[in-house]
Amino acid sequence: MERSLYERLGGMESIVGVVEDFRDRVAKDARINQKFARTDLARLRKMLIDQVCEVAGGPCTYTGRNMKDAHAGMKVTSGEFNALVEDLVATLDHFKVGKTEQAEILGVLGPLKSDIVEVDSSQVGTPLPATYQPAPALMR
Ligand code: HEM
């Protein structure tokens, strides 16, 4: 049988590295970082690791909100969605993830666009609406 995407990515250590590099790129990217102004970044890190690990066929269970609920009221534009995907591709290139694996990852993310994008516009750098309710911080 074909090895899972999780195995081909290099398992948990690689996924943690990818998520942290991606988080740092997003934090520096003025096209999208305003949306994260009130986010608990420790929670986001854990949720992204669990989500990527589970989707890739690894031994994790994602416990966060579904994509529609998590992004509802954030007013993410199509341009901002594309900017985030660009940052992810930069991370995957940095980690020398093969084009086959990259295509598999983008194939999973593409269909989520309609759950996340609320504004059909190429504008980027739009603010987080004051009414947006962030998820509660992780209990530690
Ligand atoms: C395919 C693309 C995306 C995926 C897979 C994704 C995934 C996630 C996940 C798993 C969470 C955690 C949910 C939770 O804590 O319950 C989250 C939260 C978040 N996402 Fe996304 N996301 C995507 C696109 C975007 C885009 C384009 C933006 C904005 C430019 C964005 C902004 C945020 C923010 C600000 C949070 C934190 C929400 C909070 O504070 O509670 N996401 N996302």
PDB file of C-alpha atoms and ligand atoms in Angstrom:
ATOM      1  CA  MET A   1       0.000   0.000   0.000  1.00  0.00           C
ATOM      2  CA  GLU A   2       1.091   3.606  -0.579  1.00  0.00           C
ATOM      3  CA  ARG A   3       2.590   5.303   2.445  1.00  0.00           C
ATOM      4  CA  SER A   4       0.275   7.826   4.069  1.00  0.00           C
ATOM      5  CA  LEU A   5       0.817  11.538   3.486  1.00  0.00           C
ATOM      6  CA  TYR A   6       1.663  11.739   7.206  1.00  0.00           C
ATOM      7  CA  GLU A   7       4.562   9.303   6.739  1.00  0.00           C
ATOM      8  CA  ARG A   8       5.755  10.911   3.524  1.00  0.00           C
ATOM      9  CA  LEU A   9       5.827  14.328   5.220  1.00  0.00           C
ATOM     10  CA  GLY A  10       8.118  12.860   7.872  1.00  0.00           C
ATOM     11  CA  GLY A  11       5.699  12.373  10.753  1.00  0.00           C
ATOM     12  CA  MET A  12       4.950  14.542  13.757  1.00  0.00           C
ATOM     13  CA  GLU A  13       8.281  16.366  14.010  1.00  0.00           C
ATOM     14  CA  SER A  14       8.034  17.598  10.440  1.00  0.00           C
ATOM     15  CA  ILE A  15       4.416  18.662  10.865  1.00  0.00           C
ATOM     16  CA  VAL A  16       5.275  20.681  13.984  1.00  0.00           C
ATOM     17  CA  GLY A  17       8.118  22.357  12.060  1.00  0.00           C
ATOM     18  CA  VAL A  18       5.862  23.164   9.123  1.00  0.00           C
ATOM     19  CA  VAL A  19       3.118  24.631  11.325  1.00  0.00           C
ATOM     20  CA  GLU A  20       5.558  26.809  13.282  1.00  0.00           C
ATOM     21  CA  ASP A  21       7.278  28.121  10.144  1.00  0.00           C
ATOM     22  CA  PHE A  22       3.871  28.818   8.587  1.00  0.00           C
ATOM     23  CA  ARG A  23       2.659  30.608  11.743  1.00  0.00           C
ATOM     24  CA  ASP A  24       5.753  32.842  11.684  1.00  0.00           C
ATOM     25  CA  ARG A  25       5.225  33.711   7.994  1.00  0.00           C
ATOM     26  CA  VAL A  26       1.570  34.566   8.600  1.00  0.00           C
ATOM     27  CA  ALA A  27       2.493  36.713  11.623  1.00  0.00           C
ATOM     28  CA  LYS A  28       4.820  38.802   9.385  1.00  0.00           C
ATOM     29  CA  ASP A  29       2.401  39.015   6.454  1.00  0.00           C
ATOM     30  CA  ALA A  30       0.576  42.349   6.545  1.00  0.00           C
ATOM     31  CA  ARG A  31      -1.895  41.002   3.964  1.00  0.00           C
ATOM     32  CA  ILE A  32      -3.447  38.731   6.619  1.00  0.00           C
ATOM     33  CA  ASN A  33      -1.978  39.233  10.088  1.00  0.00           C
ATOM     34  CA  GLN A  34      -4.644  41.673  11.265  1.00  0.00           C
ATOM     35  CA  LYS A  35      -7.139  38.807  11.333  1.00  0.00           C
ATOM     36  CA  PHE A  36      -5.092  37.134  14.081  1.00  0.00           C
ATOM     37  CA  ALA A  37      -5.033  40.223  16.351  1.00  0.00           C
ATOM     38  CA  ARG A  38      -7.130  38.614  19.098  1.00  0.00           C
ATOM     39  CA  THR A  39      -6.246  34.950  18.542  1.00  0.00           C
ATOM     40  CA  ASP A  40      -4.728  32.706  21.210  1.00  0.00           C
ATOM     41  CA  LEU A  41      -1.685  31.574  19.219  1.00  0.00           C
ATOM     42  CA  ALA A  42      -0.942  28.568  21.445  1.00  0.00           C
ATOM     43  CA  ARG A  43      -4.414  27.232  20.681  1.00  0.00           C
ATOM     44  CA  LEU A  44      -4.022  27.934  16.958  1.00  0.00           C
ATOM     45  CA  ARG A  45      -0.663  26.116  16.878  1.00  0.00           C
ATOM     46  CA  LYS A  46      -2.149  23.026  18.529  1.00  0.00           C
ATOM     47  CA  MET A  47      -5.279  23.046  16.353  1.00  0.00           C
ATOM     48  CA  LEU A  48      -3.294  23.360  13.118  1.00  0.00           C
ATOM     49  CA  ILE A  49      -0.920  20.546  14.125  1.00  0.00           C
ATOM     50  CA  ASP A  50      -3.847  18.243  15.004  1.00  0.00           C
ATOM     51  CA  GLN A  51      -5.772  19.133  11.859  1.00  0.00           C
ATOM     52  CA  VAL A  52      -2.839  18.635   9.473  1.00  0.00           C
ATOM     53  CA  CYS A  53      -1.802  15.397  11.244  1.00  0.00           C
ATOM     54  CA  GLU A  54      -5.326  13.958  11.088  1.00  0.00           C
ATOM     55  CA  VAL A  55      -6.007  14.967   7.488  1.00  0.00           C
ATOM     56  CA  ALA A  56      -2.644  13.451   6.461  1.00  0.00           C
ATOM     57  CA  GLY A  57      -3.604  10.113   8.019  1.00  0.00           C
ATOM     58  CA  GLY A  58      -1.543  10.442  11.206  1.00  0.00           C
ATOM     59  CA  PRO A  59      -2.414   9.434  14.787  1.00  0.00           C
ATOM     60  CA  CYS A  60      -4.153  12.691  15.829  1.00  0.00           C
ATOM     61  CA  THR A  61      -7.696  13.860  16.424  1.00  0.00           C
ATOM     62  CA  TYR A  62      -8.656  17.443  15.623  1.00  0.00           C
ATOM     63  CA  THR A  63     -10.833  18.836  18.429  1.00  0.00           C
ATOM     64  CA  GLY A  64     -11.356  22.414  17.188  1.00  0.00           C
ATOM     65  CA  ARG A  65     -14.331  24.024  15.525  1.00  0.00           C
ATOM     66  CA  ASN A  66     -15.315  23.242  11.956  1.00  0.00           C
ATOM     67  CA  MET A  67     -13.926  25.628   9.331  1.00  0.00           C
ATOM     68  CA  LYS A  68     -17.221  27.447   8.796  1.00  0.00           C
ATOM     69  CA  ASP A  69     -17.752  28.187  12.507  1.00  0.00           C
ATOM     70  CA  ALA A  70     -14.079  29.026  13.194  1.00  0.00           C
ATOM     71  CA  HIS A  71     -13.993  31.688  10.460  1.00  0.00           C
ATOM     72  CA  ALA A  72     -17.581  32.986  10.644  1.00  0.00           C
ATOM     73  CA  GLY A  73     -17.784  36.754  10.990  1.00  0.00           C
ATOM     74  CA  MET A  74     -14.070  37.265  10.242  1.00  0.00           C
ATOM     75  CA  LYS A  75     -14.831  38.730   6.798  1.00  0.00           C
ATOM     76  CA  VAL A  76     -11.946  36.920   5.106  1.00  0.00           C
ATOM     77  CA  THR A  77     -11.643  37.935   1.422  1.00  0.00           C
ATOM     78  CA  SER A  78     -10.667  35.668  -1.494  1.00  0.00           C
ATOM     79  CA  GLY A  79      -7.453  37.710  -1.773  1.00  0.00           C
ATOM     80  CA  GLU A  80      -6.622  36.968   1.856  1.00  0.00           C
ATOM     81  CA  PHE A  81      -7.331  33.263   1.383  1.00  0.00           C
ATOM     82  CA  ASN A  82      -4.960  33.217  -1.597  1.00  0.00           C
ATOM     83  CA  ALA A  83      -2.313  35.098   0.436  1.00  0.00           C
ATOM     84  CA  LEU A  84      -2.485  32.443   3.155  1.00  0.00           C
ATOM     85  CA  VAL A  85      -2.100  29.676   0.581  1.00  0.00           C
ATOM     86  CA  GLU A  86       0.968  31.506  -0.838  1.00  0.00           C
ATOM     87  CA  ASP A  87       2.529  31.579   2.640  1.00  0.00           C
ATOM     88  CA  LEU A  88       1.835  27.870   3.021  1.00  0.00           C
ATOM     89  CA  VAL A  89       3.457  27.067  -0.327  1.00  0.00           C
ATOM     90  CA  ALA A  90       6.516  29.121   0.743  1.00  0.00           C
ATOM     91  CA  THR A  91       6.711  27.014   3.924  1.00  0.00           C
ATOM     92  CA  LEU A  92       6.335  23.738   2.007  1.00  0.00           C
ATOM     93  CA  ASP A  93       9.050  24.810  -0.463  1.00  0.00           C
ATOM     94  CA  HIS A  94      11.307  25.790   2.460  1.00  0.00           C
ATOM     95  CA  PHE A  95      10.909  22.283   3.911  1.00  0.00           C
ATOM     96  CA  LYS A  96      11.465  20.764   0.445  1.00  0.00           C
ATOM     97  CA  VAL A  97       8.085  19.023   0.488  1.00  0.00           C
ATOM     98  CA  GLY A  98       7.677  17.342  -2.893  1.00  0.00           C
ATOM     99  CA  LYS A  99       5.276  18.697  -5.487  1.00  0.00           C
ATOM    100  CA  THR A 100       3.151  15.502  -5.267  1.00  0.00           C
ATOM    101  CA  GLU A 101       2.653  16.002  -1.529  1.00  0.00           C
ATOM    102  CA  GLN A 102       2.054  19.751  -2.001  1.00  0.00           C
ATOM    103  CA  ALA A 103      -0.660  19.008  -4.547  1.00  0.00           C
ATOM    104  CA  GLU A 104      -2.310  16.595  -2.102  1.00  0.00           C
ATOM    105  CA  ILE A 105      -2.292  19.213   0.666  1.00  0.00           C
ATOM    106  CA  LEU A 106      -3.660  21.954  -1.587  1.00  0.00           C
ATOM    107  CA  GLY A 107      -6.270  19.500  -2.864  1.00  0.00           C
ATOM    108  CA  VAL A 108      -7.586  19.111   0.682  1.00  0.00           C
ATOM    109  CA  LEU A 109      -7.518  22.871   1.417  1.00  0.00           C
ATOM    110  CA  GLY A 110      -9.075  24.126  -1.819  1.00  0.00           C
ATOM    111  CA  PRO A 111     -12.595  22.865  -1.070  1.00  0.00           C
ATOM    112  CA  LEU A 112     -12.496  24.616   2.341  1.00  0.00           C
ATOM    113  CA  LYS A 113     -12.329  28.004   0.628  1.00  0.00           C
ATOM    114  CA  SER A 114     -16.098  28.377   0.415  1.00  0.00           C
ATOM    115  CA  ASP A 115     -16.403  27.722   4.199  1.00  0.00           C
ATOM    116  CA  ILE A 116     -13.785  30.367   5.046  1.00  0.00           C
ATOM    117  CA  VAL A 117     -14.142  33.218   2.525  1.00  0.00           C
ATOM    118  CA  GLU A 118     -17.030  35.586   3.262  1.00  0.00           C
ATOM    119  CA  VAL A 119     -16.083  38.473   0.969  1.00  0.00           C
ATOM    120  CA  ASP A 120     -15.590  37.926  -2.763  1.00  0.00           C
ATOM    121  CA  SER A 121     -12.854  40.527  -3.247  1.00  0.00           C
ATOM    122  CA  SER A 122      -9.168  40.615  -4.123  1.00  0.00           C
ATOM    123  CA  GLN A 123      -8.554  43.126  -1.302  1.00  0.00           C
ATOM    124  CA  VAL A 124      -6.037  42.108   1.357  1.00  0.00           C
ATOM    125  CA  GLY A 125      -5.130  43.492   4.794  1.00  0.00           C
ATOM    126  CA  THR A 126      -8.725  44.028   5.855  1.00  0.00           C
ATOM    127  CA  PRO A 127      -9.321  44.337   9.623  1.00  0.00           C
ATOM    128  CA  LEU A 128     -10.919  41.801  11.948  1.00  0.00           C
ATOM    129  CA  PRO A 129     -14.473  42.988  12.648  1.00  0.00           C
ATOM    130  CA  ALA A 130     -14.963  44.099  16.279  1.00  0.00           C
ATOM    131  CA  THR A 131     -17.887  41.687  16.534  1.00  0.00           C
ATOM    132  CA  TYR A 132     -15.716  38.613  15.844  1.00  0.00           C
ATOM    133  CA  GLN A 133     -15.612  36.247  18.851  1.00  0.00           C
ATOM    134  CA  PRO A 134     -12.261  34.449  19.102  1.00  0.00           C
ATOM    135  CA  ALA A 135     -12.131  30.887  20.420  1.00  0.00           C
ATOM    136  CA  PRO A 136     -11.385  30.522  24.135  1.00  0.00           C
ATOM    137  CA  ALA A 137      -7.683  30.171  24.986  1.00  0.00           C
ATOM    138  CA  LEU A 138      -6.368  26.660  25.627  1.00  0.00           C
ATOM    139  CA  MET A 139      -6.455  25.475  29.232  1.00  0.00           C
ATOM    140  CA  ARG A 140      -2.903  24.787  30.360  1.00  0.00           C
TER     141      ARG A 140
HETATM  142  C1  HEM B   1      -7.531  26.412   3.982  1.00  0.00           C
HETATM  143  C2  HEM B   1      -7.278  27.440   4.726  1.00  0.00           C
HETATM  144  C3  HEM B   1      -7.431  27.457   6.230  1.00  0.00           C
HETATM  145  C4  HEM B   1      -7.410  26.444   7.148  1.00  0.00           C
HETATM  146  C5  HEM B   1      -7.221  24.950   6.911  1.00  0.00           C
HETATM  147  C6  HEM B   1      -7.582  27.054   8.450  1.00  0.00           C
HETATM  148  C7  HEM B   1      -7.595  26.350   9.643  1.00  0.00           C
HETATM  149  C8  HEM B   1      -7.870  26.895  10.873  1.00  0.00           C
HETATM  150  C9  HEM B   1      -7.997  26.155  12.111  1.00  0.00           C
HETATM  151  C10 HEM B   1      -7.834  24.639  12.258  1.00  0.00           C
HETATM  152  C11 HEM B   1      -8.275  27.032  13.091  1.00  0.00           C
HETATM  153  C12 HEM B   1      -8.492  26.731  14.581  1.00  0.00           C
HETATM  154  C13 HEM B   1      -9.985  26.683  14.912  1.00  0.00           C
HETATM  155  C14 HEM B   1     -10.228  26.568  16.405  1.00  0.00           C
HETATM  156  O1  HEM B   1      -9.417  27.062  17.197  1.00  0.00           O
HETATM  157  O2  HEM B   1     -11.276  26.000  16.785  1.00  0.00           O
HETATM  158  C15 HEM B   1      -8.294  28.349  12.480  1.00  0.00           C
HETATM  159  C16 HEM B   1      -8.490  29.522  13.133  1.00  0.00           C
HETATM  160  C17 HEM B   1      -8.261  30.773  12.582  1.00  0.00           C
HETATM  161  N1  HEM B   1      -8.107  31.062  11.248  1.00  0.00           N
HETATM  162 FE1  HEM B   1      -7.979  29.737   9.775  1.00  0.00          FE
HETATM  163  N2  HEM B   1      -7.717  28.406   8.294  1.00  0.00           N
HETATM  164  C18 HEM B   1      -7.626  28.690   6.949  1.00  0.00           C
HETATM  165  C19 HEM B   1      -7.708  29.935   6.368  1.00  0.00           C
HETATM  166  C20 HEM B   1      -7.709  31.125   7.048  1.00  0.00           C
HETATM  167  C21 HEM B   1      -7.598  32.445   6.448  1.00  0.00           C
HETATM  168  C22 HEM B   1      -7.519  32.715   4.947  1.00  0.00           C
HETATM  169  C23 HEM B   1      -7.581  33.334   7.474  1.00  0.00           C
HETATM  170  C24 HEM B   1      -7.461  34.849   7.453  1.00  0.00           C
HETATM  171  C25 HEM B   1      -6.756  35.502   6.622  1.00  0.00           C
HETATM  172  C26 HEM B   1      -7.688  32.587   8.709  1.00  0.00           C
HETATM  173  C27 HEM B   1      -7.717  33.124   9.965  1.00  0.00           C
HETATM  174  C28 HEM B   1      -7.915  32.418  11.124  1.00  0.00           C
HETATM  175  C29 HEM B   1      -7.938  33.033  12.448  1.00  0.00           C
HETATM  176  C30 HEM B   1      -7.785  34.511  12.764  1.00  0.00           C
HETATM  177  C31 HEM B   1      -8.166  31.986  13.358  1.00  0.00           C
HETATM  178  C32 HEM B   1      -8.269  32.105  14.879  1.00  0.00           C
HETATM  179  C33 HEM B   1      -9.690  32.176  15.275  1.00  0.00           C
HETATM  180  C34 HEM B   1      -9.835  32.498  16.742  1.00  0.00           C
HETATM  181  O3  HEM B   1      -9.200  33.467  17.204  1.00  0.00           O
HETATM  182  O4  HEM B   1     -10.589  31.797  17.402  1.00  0.00           O
HETATM  183  N3  HEM B   1      -7.766  31.262   8.412  1.00  0.00           N
HETATM  184  N4  HEM B   1      -8.058  28.236  11.125  1.00  0.00           N
END
